[in-house]
PDB file of C-alpha atoms and ligand atoms in Angstrom:
ATOM      1  CA  UNK A 999      63.338 -49.403  30.223  1.00 66.00           C
ATOM      2  CA  UNK A1000      66.870 -48.883  28.893  1.00 80.00           C
ATOM      3  CA  UNK A1001      70.411 -49.438  30.785  1.00 93.00           C
ATOM      4  CA  UNK A1002      73.400 -48.923  28.693  1.00 95.00           C
ATOM      5  CA  UNK A1003      76.510 -50.985  28.895  1.00 95.00           C
ATOM      6  CA  UNK A1004      78.449 -48.044  30.419  1.00 97.00           C
ATOM      7  CA  UNK A1005      76.094 -47.745  33.209  1.00 97.00           C
ATOM      8  CA  UNK A1006      76.150 -51.747  33.870  1.00 97.00           C
ATOM      9  CA  UNK A1007      80.325 -51.151  33.870  1.00 97.00           C
ATOM     10  CA  UNK A1008      79.856 -48.307  36.367  1.00 97.00           C
ATOM     11  CA  UNK A1009      77.552 -50.424  38.609  1.00 97.00           C
ATOM     12  CA  UNK A1010      80.251 -53.132  38.477  1.00 97.00           C
ATOM     13  CA  UNK A1011      82.995 -50.633  39.213  1.00 98.00           C
ATOM     14  CA  UNK A1012      81.264 -48.647  41.901  1.00 98.00           C
ATOM     15  CA  UNK A1013      79.049 -51.158  43.460  1.00 98.00           C
ATOM     16  CA  UNK A1014      75.980 -48.709  42.826  1.00 98.00           C
ATOM     17  CA  UNK A1015      73.841 -47.083  39.916  1.00 98.00           C
ATOM     18  CA  UNK A1016      71.374 -44.395  39.877  1.00 98.00           C
ATOM     19  CA  UNK A1017      68.835 -44.693  37.208  1.00 98.00           C
ATOM     20  CA  UNK A1018      66.963 -41.311  36.873  1.00 97.00           C
ATOM     21  CA  UNK A1019      63.066 -41.489  36.252  1.00 96.00           C
ATOM     22  CA  UNK A1020      62.667 -45.138  36.516  1.00 97.00           C
ATOM     23  CA  UNK A1021      59.408 -45.017  38.157  1.00 97.00           C
ATOM     24  CA  UNK A1022      56.662 -42.310  37.167  1.00 97.00           C
ATOM     25  CA  UNK A1023      55.081 -40.038  39.502  1.00 97.00           C
ATOM     26  CA  UNK A1024      52.105 -42.280  39.402  1.00 97.00           C
ATOM     27  CA  UNK A1025      53.648 -45.399  40.468  1.00 97.00           C
ATOM     28  CA  UNK A1026      55.375 -43.255  43.306  1.00 98.00           C
ATOM     29  CA  UNK A1027      52.142 -41.765  44.235  1.00 98.00           C
ATOM     30  CA  UNK A1028      50.403 -45.543  44.175  1.00 98.00           C
ATOM     31  CA  UNK A1029      52.981 -46.944  46.531  1.00 98.00           C
ATOM     32  CA  UNK A1030      52.734 -44.093  49.004  1.00 98.00           C
ATOM     33  CA  UNK A1031      48.918 -44.054  48.967  1.00 98.00           C
ATOM     34  CA  UNK A1032      48.960 -47.996  49.820  1.00 98.00           C
ATOM     35  CA  UNK A1033      51.423 -48.029  52.442  1.00 98.00           C
ATOM     36  CA  UNK A1034      49.410 -45.051  54.151  1.00 97.00           C
ATOM     37  CA  UNK A1035      46.216 -47.013  53.909  1.00 97.00           C
ATOM     38  CA  UNK A1036      48.015 -49.719  55.517  1.00 97.00           C
ATOM     39  CA  UNK A1037      49.242 -47.654  58.410  1.00 96.00           C
ATOM     40  CA  UNK A1038      45.829 -46.401  58.889  1.00 95.00           C
ATOM     41  CA  UNK A1039      44.371 -50.140  59.313  1.00 94.00           C
ATOM     42  CA  UNK A1040      47.537 -50.782  61.414  1.00 92.00           C
ATOM     43  CA  UNK A1041      46.399 -50.880  65.396  1.00 85.00           C
ATOM     44  CA  UNK A1042      49.925 -49.716  67.232  1.00 79.00           C
ATOM     45  CA  UNK A1043      48.743 -51.399  70.518  1.00 72.00           C
ATOM     46  CA  UNK A1044      49.596 -54.588  69.053  1.00 66.00           C
ATOM     47  CA  UNK A1045      52.859 -54.023  68.504  1.00 65.00           C
ATOM     48  CA  UNK A1046      56.129 -52.303  70.375  1.00 57.00           C
ATOM     49  CA  UNK A1047      59.105 -53.311  68.674  1.00 46.00           C
ATOM     50  CA  UNK A1048      61.442 -50.567  67.518  1.00 47.00           C
ATOM     51  CA  UNK A1049      63.736 -50.979  64.294  1.00 45.00           C
ATOM     52  CA  UNK A1050      67.229 -49.750  64.770  1.00 43.00           C
ATOM     53  CA  UNK A1051      70.308 -51.476  63.543  1.00 45.00           C
ATOM     54  CA  UNK A1052      72.440 -49.580  66.156  1.00 50.00           C
ATOM     55  CA  UNK A1053      70.654 -51.671  68.948  1.00 50.00           C
ATOM     56  CA  UNK A1054      70.663 -55.499  68.268  1.00 44.00           C
ATOM     57  CA  UNK A1055      68.972 -56.528  71.072  1.00 53.00           C
ATOM     58  CA  UNK A1056      65.701 -54.982  70.122  1.00 51.00           C
ATOM     59  CA  UNK A1057      65.551 -56.474  66.724  1.00 46.00           C
ATOM     60  CA  UNK A1058      66.575 -59.617  67.730  1.00 42.00           C
ATOM     61  CA  UNK A1059      62.821 -60.260  68.886  1.00 73.00           C
ATOM     62  CA  UNK A1060      60.525 -62.587  67.694  1.00 80.00           C
ATOM     63  CA  UNK A1061      58.374 -60.137  66.119  1.00 84.00           C
ATOM     64  CA  UNK A1062      61.412 -59.139  63.729  1.00 87.00           C
ATOM     65  CA  UNK A1063      62.822 -62.638  63.118  1.00 90.00           C
ATOM     66  CA  UNK A1064      59.330 -64.020  62.160  1.00 91.00           C
ATOM     67  CA  UNK A1065      58.526 -60.990  59.407  1.00 94.00           C
ATOM     68  CA  UNK A1066      60.369 -62.463  56.615  1.00 96.00           C
ATOM     69  CA  UNK A1067      56.726 -63.545  55.188  1.00 97.00           C
ATOM     70  CA  UNK A1068      54.587 -61.372  56.594  1.00 96.00           C
ATOM     71  CA  UNK A1069      53.733 -57.355  56.574  1.00 96.00           C
ATOM     72  CA  UNK A1070      54.683 -56.244  59.788  1.00 94.00           C
ATOM     73  CA  UNK A1071      55.302 -52.027  60.903  1.00 92.00           C
ATOM     74  CA  UNK A1072      58.404 -51.339  63.027  1.00 89.00           C
ATOM     75  CA  UNK A1073      58.489 -48.070  64.628  1.00 86.00           C
ATOM     76  CA  UNK A1074      60.788 -44.984  65.008  1.00 85.00           C
ATOM     77  CA  UNK A1075      63.151 -45.558  67.888  1.00 80.00           C
ATOM     78  CA  UNK A1076      62.256 -41.921  68.784  1.00 79.00           C
ATOM     79  CA  UNK A1077      58.655 -42.300  68.288  1.00 81.00           C
ATOM     80  CA  UNK A1078      58.080 -43.016  71.879  1.00 79.00           C
ATOM     81  CA  UNK A1079      57.449 -40.977  75.068  1.00 78.00           C
ATOM     82  CA  UNK A1080      59.411 -42.602  78.460  1.00 73.00           C
ATOM     83  CA  UNK A1081      55.942 -43.613  79.446  1.00 71.00           C
ATOM     84  CA  UNK A1082      55.727 -45.845  76.485  1.00 69.00           C
ATOM     85  CA  UNK A1083      53.174 -43.802  74.564  1.00 76.00           C
ATOM     86  CA  UNK A1084      53.719 -42.291  70.848  1.00 82.00           C
ATOM     87  CA  UNK A1085      55.243 -38.640  70.831  1.00 84.00           C
ATOM     88  CA  UNK A1086      53.472 -38.327  67.286  1.00 86.00           C
ATOM     89  CA  UNK A1087      50.895 -39.753  65.724  1.00 89.00           C
ATOM     90  CA  UNK A1088      51.030 -43.173  64.283  1.00 89.00           C
ATOM     91  CA  UNK A1089      51.378 -41.997  60.532  1.00 91.00           C
ATOM     92  CA  UNK A1090      54.424 -40.152  61.703  1.00 89.00           C
ATOM     93  CA  UNK A1091      56.102 -42.747  64.257  1.00 90.00           C
ATOM     94  CA  UNK A1092      56.596 -45.908  61.879  1.00 93.00           C
ATOM     95  CA  UNK A1093      60.129 -46.292  60.693  1.00 93.00           C
ATOM     96  CA  UNK A1094      59.277 -48.961  58.061  1.00 95.00           C
ATOM     97  CA  UNK A1095      56.747 -51.541  56.886  1.00 97.00           C
ATOM     98  CA  UNK A1096      58.506 -55.251  56.095  1.00 96.00           C
ATOM     99  CA  UNK A1097      59.504 -58.030  54.641  1.00 97.00           C
ATOM    100  CA  UNK A1098      57.326 -59.417  52.320  1.00 98.00           C
ATOM    101  CA  UNK A1099      55.077 -56.518  51.027  1.00 98.00           C
ATOM    102  CA  UNK A1100      55.959 -57.928  47.282  1.00 98.00           C
ATOM    103  CA  UNK A1101      54.341 -61.220  47.721  1.00 98.00           C
ATOM    104  CA  UNK A1102      51.703 -60.331  50.121  1.00 98.00           C
ATOM    105  CA  UNK A1103      50.003 -56.947  48.994  1.00 98.00           C
ATOM    106  CA  UNK A1104      48.691 -56.712  45.201  1.00 98.00           C
ATOM    107  CA  UNK A1105      50.084 -52.965  44.977  1.00 98.00           C
ATOM    108  CA  UNK A1106      53.433 -53.722  45.694  1.00 98.00           C
ATOM    109  CA  UNK A1107      53.465 -57.375  44.016  1.00 98.00           C
ATOM    110  CA  UNK A1108      52.372 -55.498  40.931  1.00 98.00           C
ATOM    111  CA  UNK A1109      55.108 -52.889  41.233  1.00 98.00           C
ATOM    112  CA  UNK A1110      57.870 -55.201  42.303  1.00 98.00           C
ATOM    113  CA  UNK A1111      57.090 -57.772  39.509  1.00 98.00           C
ATOM    114  CA  UNK A1112      56.716 -55.287  36.748  1.00 97.00           C
ATOM    115  CA  UNK A1113      58.092 -55.369  33.226  1.00 96.00           C
ATOM    116  CA  UNK A1114      60.485 -52.400  34.046  1.00 96.00           C
ATOM    117  CA  UNK A1115      61.692 -54.114  37.189  1.00 97.00           C
ATOM    118  CA  UNK A1116      61.955 -57.415  35.542  1.00 97.00           C
ATOM    119  CA  UNK A1117      64.255 -56.226  32.600  1.00 96.00           C
ATOM    120  CA  UNK A1118      66.463 -54.041  34.743  1.00 96.00           C
ATOM    121  CA  UNK A1119      67.193 -57.562  36.780  1.00 96.00           C
ATOM    122  CA  UNK A1120      67.768 -59.299  33.540  1.00 95.00           C
ATOM    123  CA  UNK A1121      70.076 -56.330  32.290  1.00 95.00           C
ATOM    124  CA  UNK A1122      72.374 -56.966  35.228  1.00 95.00           C
ATOM    125  CA  UNK A1123      72.245 -60.636  35.246  1.00 94.00           C
ATOM    126  CA  UNK A1124      69.445 -61.596  37.655  1.00 96.00           C
ATOM    127  CA  UNK A1125      67.149 -62.733  35.091  1.00 90.00           C
ATOM    128  CA  UNK A1126      66.790 -65.840  37.071  1.00 94.00           C
ATOM    129  CA  UNK A1127      66.514 -64.306  40.547  1.00 96.00           C
ATOM    130  CA  UNK A1128      64.156 -64.797  43.854  1.00 98.00           C
ATOM    131  CA  UNK A1129      62.279 -61.590  45.217  1.00 98.00           C
ATOM    132  CA  UNK A1130      63.823 -62.421  48.828  1.00 98.00           C
ATOM    133  CA  UNK A1131      62.544 -59.156  50.733  1.00 98.00           C
ATOM    134  CA  UNK A1132      61.067 -55.840  50.420  1.00 98.00           C
ATOM    135  CA  UNK A1133      60.512 -52.821  52.638  1.00 98.00           C
ATOM    136  CA  UNK A1134      59.014 -49.669  52.896  1.00 98.00           C
ATOM    137  CA  UNK A1135      60.918 -47.279  54.362  1.00 97.00           C
ATOM    138  CA  UNK A1136      59.392 -43.923  55.700  1.00 96.00           C
ATOM    139  CA  UNK A1137      62.351 -41.862  57.296  1.00 94.00           C
ATOM    140  CA  UNK A1138      59.719 -39.621  59.075  1.00 92.00           C
ATOM    141  CA  UNK A1139      60.159 -36.122  59.412  1.00 91.00           C
ATOM    142  CA  UNK A1140      62.151 -34.713  62.333  1.00 89.00           C
ATOM    143  CA  UNK A1141      62.537 -38.293  64.131  1.00 87.00           C
ATOM    144  CA  UNK A1142      63.621 -40.635  60.933  1.00 91.00           C
ATOM    145  CA  UNK A1143      66.642 -42.566  62.493  1.00 91.00           C
ATOM    146  CA  UNK A1144      69.877 -43.054  61.142  1.00 94.00           C
ATOM    147  CA  UNK A1145      71.181 -46.442  59.513  1.00 95.00           C
ATOM    148  CA  UNK A1146      74.684 -46.859  60.444  1.00 95.00           C
ATOM    149  CA  UNK A1147      77.103 -47.597  57.666  1.00 97.00           C
ATOM    150  CA  UNK A1148      76.658 -51.566  56.720  1.00 97.00           C
ATOM    151  CA  UNK A1149      76.686 -54.159  53.579  1.00 98.00           C
ATOM    152  CA  UNK A1150      73.677 -55.629  53.030  1.00 98.00           C
ATOM    153  CA  UNK A1151      75.368 -58.859  52.444  1.00 98.00           C
ATOM    154  CA  UNK A1152      75.901 -59.084  56.279  1.00 98.00           C
ATOM    155  CA  UNK A1153      72.097 -59.409  56.904  1.00 97.00           C
ATOM    156  CA  UNK A1154      71.064 -61.234  53.731  1.00 98.00           C
ATOM    157  CA  UNK A1155      73.784 -63.585  52.937  1.00 98.00           C
ATOM    158  CA  UNK A1156      74.026 -66.093  50.221  1.00 98.00           C
ATOM    159  CA  UNK A1157      76.844 -68.363  48.794  1.00 97.00           C
ATOM    160  CA  UNK A1158      78.262 -67.089  46.349  1.00 96.00           C
ATOM    161  CA  UNK A1159      77.608 -63.618  47.719  1.00 96.00           C
ATOM    162  CA  UNK A1160      75.554 -62.065  44.900  1.00 92.00           C
ATOM    163  CA  UNK A1161      72.729 -59.968  46.184  1.00 97.00           C
ATOM    164  CA  UNK A1162      71.394 -56.850  44.876  1.00 98.00           C
ATOM    165  CA  UNK A1163      69.238 -54.218  46.393  1.00 98.00           C
ATOM    166  CA  UNK A1164      66.896 -51.877  44.581  1.00 98.00           C
ATOM    167  CA  UNK A1165      66.046 -48.548  46.333  1.00 98.00           C
ATOM    168  CA  UNK A1166      63.293 -46.705  44.611  1.00 98.00           C
ATOM    169  CA  UNK A1167      63.115 -42.940  45.815  1.00 98.00           C
ATOM    170  CA  UNK A1168      58.994 -42.323  46.444  1.00 98.00           C
ATOM    171  CA  UNK A1169      60.286 -38.804  47.375  1.00 98.00           C
ATOM    172  CA  UNK A1170      63.181 -36.640  46.477  1.00 98.00           C
ATOM    173  CA  UNK A1171      66.035 -37.700  48.726  1.00 98.00           C
ATOM    174  CA  UNK A1172      68.405 -35.090  49.827  1.00 98.00           C
ATOM    175  CA  UNK A1173      71.231 -34.820  52.253  1.00 98.00           C
ATOM    176  CA  UNK A1174      68.934 -32.504  54.486  1.00 97.00           C
ATOM    177  CA  UNK A1175      66.165 -35.530  54.717  1.00 97.00           C
ATOM    178  CA  UNK A1176      68.550 -38.409  54.992  1.00 97.00           C
ATOM    179  CA  UNK A1177      69.472 -39.643  51.665  1.00 98.00           C
ATOM    180  CA  UNK A1178      71.660 -42.301  51.109  1.00 98.00           C
ATOM    181  CA  UNK A1179      75.510 -42.291  51.250  1.00 98.00           C
ATOM    182  CA  UNK A1180      77.723 -44.844  49.916  1.00 98.00           C
ATOM    183  CA  UNK A1181      81.499 -45.795  49.613  1.00 98.00           C
ATOM    184  CA  UNK A1182      82.002 -45.922  45.852  1.00 98.00           C
ATOM    185  CA  UNK A1183      83.986 -49.218  45.115  1.00 98.00           C
ATOM    186  CA  UNK A1184      83.562 -50.346  48.697  1.00 98.00           C
ATOM    187  CA  UNK A1185      81.925 -53.658  47.375  1.00 98.00           C
ATOM    188  CA  UNK A1186      85.305 -54.909  46.388  1.00 97.00           C
ATOM    189  CA  UNK A1187      86.794 -55.023  49.835  1.00 96.00           C
ATOM    190  CA  UNK A1188      85.020 -58.013  50.844  1.00 97.00           C
ATOM    191  CA  UNK A1189      82.385 -58.978  53.422  1.00 98.00           C
ATOM    192  CA  UNK A1190      83.095 -57.160  56.773  1.00 98.00           C
ATOM    193  CA  UNK A1191      80.739 -59.376  58.943  1.00 98.00           C
ATOM    194  CA  UNK A1192      77.839 -61.826  59.058  1.00 98.00           C
ATOM    195  CA  UNK A1193      74.513 -61.432  61.073  1.00 96.00           C
ATOM    196  CA  UNK A1194      73.926 -65.334  61.929  1.00 96.00           C
ATOM    197  CA  UNK A1195      71.498 -66.975  64.281  1.00 93.00           C
ATOM    198  CA  UNK A1196      73.001 -68.084  67.460  1.00 91.00           C
ATOM    199  CA  UNK A1197      72.423 -71.450  69.047  1.00 87.00           C
ATOM    200  CA  UNK A1198      70.197 -69.715  71.461  1.00 82.00           C
ATOM    201  CA  UNK A1199      68.005 -68.597  69.209  1.00 78.00           C
ATOM    202  CA  UNK A1200      68.965 -64.869  69.039  1.00 83.00           C
ATOM    203  CA  UNK A1201      71.216 -63.068  66.717  1.00 87.00           C
ATOM    204  CA  UNK A1202      74.965 -62.597  66.651  1.00 93.00           C
ATOM    205  CA  UNK A1203      77.567 -61.081  64.657  1.00 96.00           C
ATOM    206  CA  UNK A1204      80.270 -63.388  62.909  1.00 97.00           C
ATOM    207  CA  UNK A1205      83.294 -60.599  62.601  1.00 97.00           C
ATOM    208  CA  UNK A1206      85.672 -61.169  59.265  1.00 98.00           C
ATOM    209  CA  UNK A1207      87.290 -57.678  59.622  1.00 97.00           C
ATOM    210  CA  UNK A1208      87.173 -55.384  62.408  1.00 96.00           C
ATOM    211  CA  UNK A1209      88.440 -52.130  60.474  1.00 96.00           C
ATOM    212  CA  UNK A1210      85.761 -49.297  60.199  1.00 95.00           C
ATOM    213  CA  UNK A1211      84.375 -48.262  57.082  1.00 97.00           C
ATOM    214  CA  UNK A1212      86.558 -44.874  56.075  1.00 97.00           C
ATOM    215  CA  UNK A1213      83.854 -42.445  56.742  1.00 96.00           C
ATOM    216  CA  UNK A1214      85.675 -39.774  54.691  1.00 97.00           C
ATOM    217  CA  UNK A1215      85.022 -41.921  51.663  1.00 98.00           C
ATOM    218  CA  UNK A1216      81.143 -41.416  51.992  1.00 98.00           C
ATOM    219  CA  UNK A1217      79.300 -39.563  49.140  1.00 98.00           C
ATOM    220  CA  UNK A1218      75.679 -38.502  49.327  1.00 98.00           C
ATOM    221  CA  UNK A1219      73.315 -40.209  46.753  1.00 98.00           C
ATOM    222  CA  UNK A1220      70.752 -37.209  46.460  1.00 98.00           C
ATOM    223  CA  UNK A1221      68.351 -38.268  43.906  1.00 98.00           C
ATOM    224  CA  UNK A1222      64.643 -37.052  42.794  1.00 98.00           C
ATOM    225  CA  UNK A1223      61.646 -38.731  43.048  1.00 98.00           C
ATOM    226  CA  UNK A1224      61.345 -41.754  40.776  1.00 98.00           C
ATOM    227  CA  UNK A1225      64.897 -42.533  40.768  1.00 98.00           C
ATOM    228  CA  UNK A1226      66.168 -45.868  41.335  1.00 98.00           C
ATOM    229  CA  UNK A1227      69.423 -46.685  43.248  1.00 98.00           C
ATOM    230  CA  UNK A1228      71.081 -50.239  42.492  1.00 98.00           C
ATOM    231  CA  UNK A1229      73.015 -51.250  45.579  1.00 98.00           C
ATOM    232  CA  UNK A1230      75.613 -54.294  45.369  1.00 98.00           C
ATOM    233  CA  UNK A1231      75.343 -56.451  48.496  1.00 98.00           C
ATOM    234  CA  UNK A1232      78.531 -55.655  49.330  1.00 98.00           C
ATOM    235  CA  UNK A1233      78.458 -52.228  49.052  1.00 98.00           C
ATOM    236  CA  UNK A1234      78.957 -50.217  52.262  1.00 98.00           C
ATOM    237  CA  UNK A1235      76.073 -47.435  52.677  1.00 98.00           C
ATOM    238  CA  UNK A1236      74.441 -45.846  55.086  1.00 98.00           C
ATOM    239  CA  UNK A1237      72.063 -42.967  55.884  1.00 97.00           C
ATOM    240  CA  UNK A1238      71.857 -40.047  58.530  1.00 96.00           C
ATOM    241  CA  UNK A1239      69.021 -38.863  60.691  1.00 95.00           C
ATOM    242  CA  UNK A1240      66.226 -37.068  59.309  1.00 95.00           C
ATOM    243  CA  UNK A1241      65.985 -33.725  61.439  1.00 94.00           C
ATOM    244  CA  UNK A1242      64.017 -31.913  58.802  1.00 96.00           C
ATOM    245  CA  UNK A1243      60.396 -31.318  58.286  1.00 95.00           C
ATOM    246  CA  UNK A1244      60.154 -33.421  55.205  1.00 94.00           C
ATOM    247  CA  UNK A1245      59.563 -37.307  54.785  1.00 93.00           C
ATOM    248  CA  UNK A1246      61.883 -39.347  52.873  1.00 96.00           C
ATOM    249  CA  UNK A1247      59.992 -42.355  51.637  1.00 97.00           C
ATOM    250  CA  UNK A1248      61.421 -45.381  49.611  1.00 98.00           C
ATOM    251  CA  UNK A1249      60.728 -48.743  48.710  1.00 98.00           C
ATOM    252  CA  UNK A1250      63.394 -51.426  48.618  1.00 98.00           C
ATOM    253  CA  UNK A1251      63.208 -54.778  46.963  1.00 98.00           C
ATOM    254  CA  UNK A1252      66.314 -57.438  47.269  1.00 98.00           C
ATOM    255  CA  UNK A1253      67.101 -60.123  44.737  1.00 98.00           C
ATOM    256  CA  UNK A1254      68.932 -63.078  45.189  1.00 98.00           C
ATOM    257  CA  UNK A1255      69.685 -65.528  42.399  1.00 96.00           C
ATOM    258  CA  UNK A1256      67.693 -68.684  41.888  1.00 94.00           C
ATOM    259  CA  UNK A1257      70.605 -70.916  42.202  1.00 93.00           C
ATOM    260  CA  UNK A1258      72.772 -69.367  44.993  1.00 96.00           C
ATOM    261  CA  UNK A1259      72.856 -71.369  48.404  1.00 97.00           C
ATOM    262  CA  UNK A1260      70.553 -69.545  51.146  1.00 97.00           C
ATOM    263  CA  UNK A1261      71.858 -70.536  54.644  1.00 97.00           C
ATOM    264  CA  UNK A1262      69.587 -71.313  57.269  1.00 95.00           C
ATOM    265  CA  UNK A1263      71.030 -69.127  59.826  1.00 96.00           C
ATOM    266  CA  UNK A1264      70.258 -65.907  57.917  1.00 97.00           C
ATOM    267  CA  UNK A1265      67.779 -64.248  60.176  1.00 95.00           C
ATOM    268  CA  UNK A1266      65.251 -64.257  57.359  1.00 96.00           C
ATOM    269  CA  UNK A1267      63.399 -67.359  56.838  1.00 96.00           C
ATOM    270  CA  UNK A1268      59.930 -68.436  55.208  1.00 97.00           C
ATOM    271  CA  UNK A1269      57.548 -70.749  55.981  1.00 96.00           C
ATOM    272  CA  UNK A1270      57.314 -73.692  53.789  1.00 94.00           C
ATOM    273  CA  UNK A1271      53.952 -72.964  52.537  1.00 95.00           C
ATOM    274  CA  UNK A1272      55.324 -69.359  51.329  1.00 96.00           C
ATOM    275  CA  UNK A1273      58.640 -70.170  49.255  1.00 96.00           C
ATOM    276  CA  UNK A1274      60.242 -67.313  47.589  1.00 97.00           C
ATOM    277  CA  UNK A1275      59.112 -66.910  44.128  1.00 97.00           C
ATOM    278  CA  UNK A1276      60.646 -65.020  41.000  1.00 97.00           C
ATOM    279  CA  UNK A1277      59.364 -62.363  38.483  1.00 96.00           C
ATOM    280  CA  UNK A1278      57.007 -64.941  36.722  1.00 82.00           C
TER     281      UNK A1278
HETATM  282 FE1  LIG B 843      71.121 -51.510  53.743  1.00 83.00          FE
END
């Protein structure tokens, strides 16, 4: 794993960085195979919870809010018929798996704490970091939902604000199948909001800046399978719906600094018996 000074400077400047061929085909395929196994073992009857950042009411349910130290399955918003039955087979209906794959599943643990990932984290100043959250994102063919423009620090806030997202393309990500889009340099414009726990036990947004993100500044980040995209926590980014017949699987991992303050009103909390861990 090598990353140049120039690439690090580019990351600091634009708030993101694409590293081609970071993961080998076999790594990508073993993560995909493991996710497929997990979905096969999962009984959808246990759960009816749909993840979409457009419908905060729905994600503000117990199932989501207590998933920080578990492996849970979340459906696409358009996965259901009006009578609540699945429109497609469950393998084609799940939006994502989250949020502690990196601690609870040996295959994801091994990948997330591999030497390459650890060295990369060190190169961008996250050598002494904690692995906060992981997600396996399916972006299903035909029904893969959009994720509206946001900053990850809205949902995963630390003081000082300092978090990095690692977005691994496990398949080619294209405009057609819903690749990431980002606003270059947008991480330098401050945090627009925070999603915090409210007194009634739900969640609410604390707004600091009502101005919407300029959509015309978004650029597509089309990448090949095996690419890694680094995303600064303050970088505005989004993805559009996947209306294509091709899935767009990705694995994401978020790192925070070990010394940062992690507030109790963030949505993601761990039980005391499962504290956050670093690379070891
Ligand atoms: Fe994000």
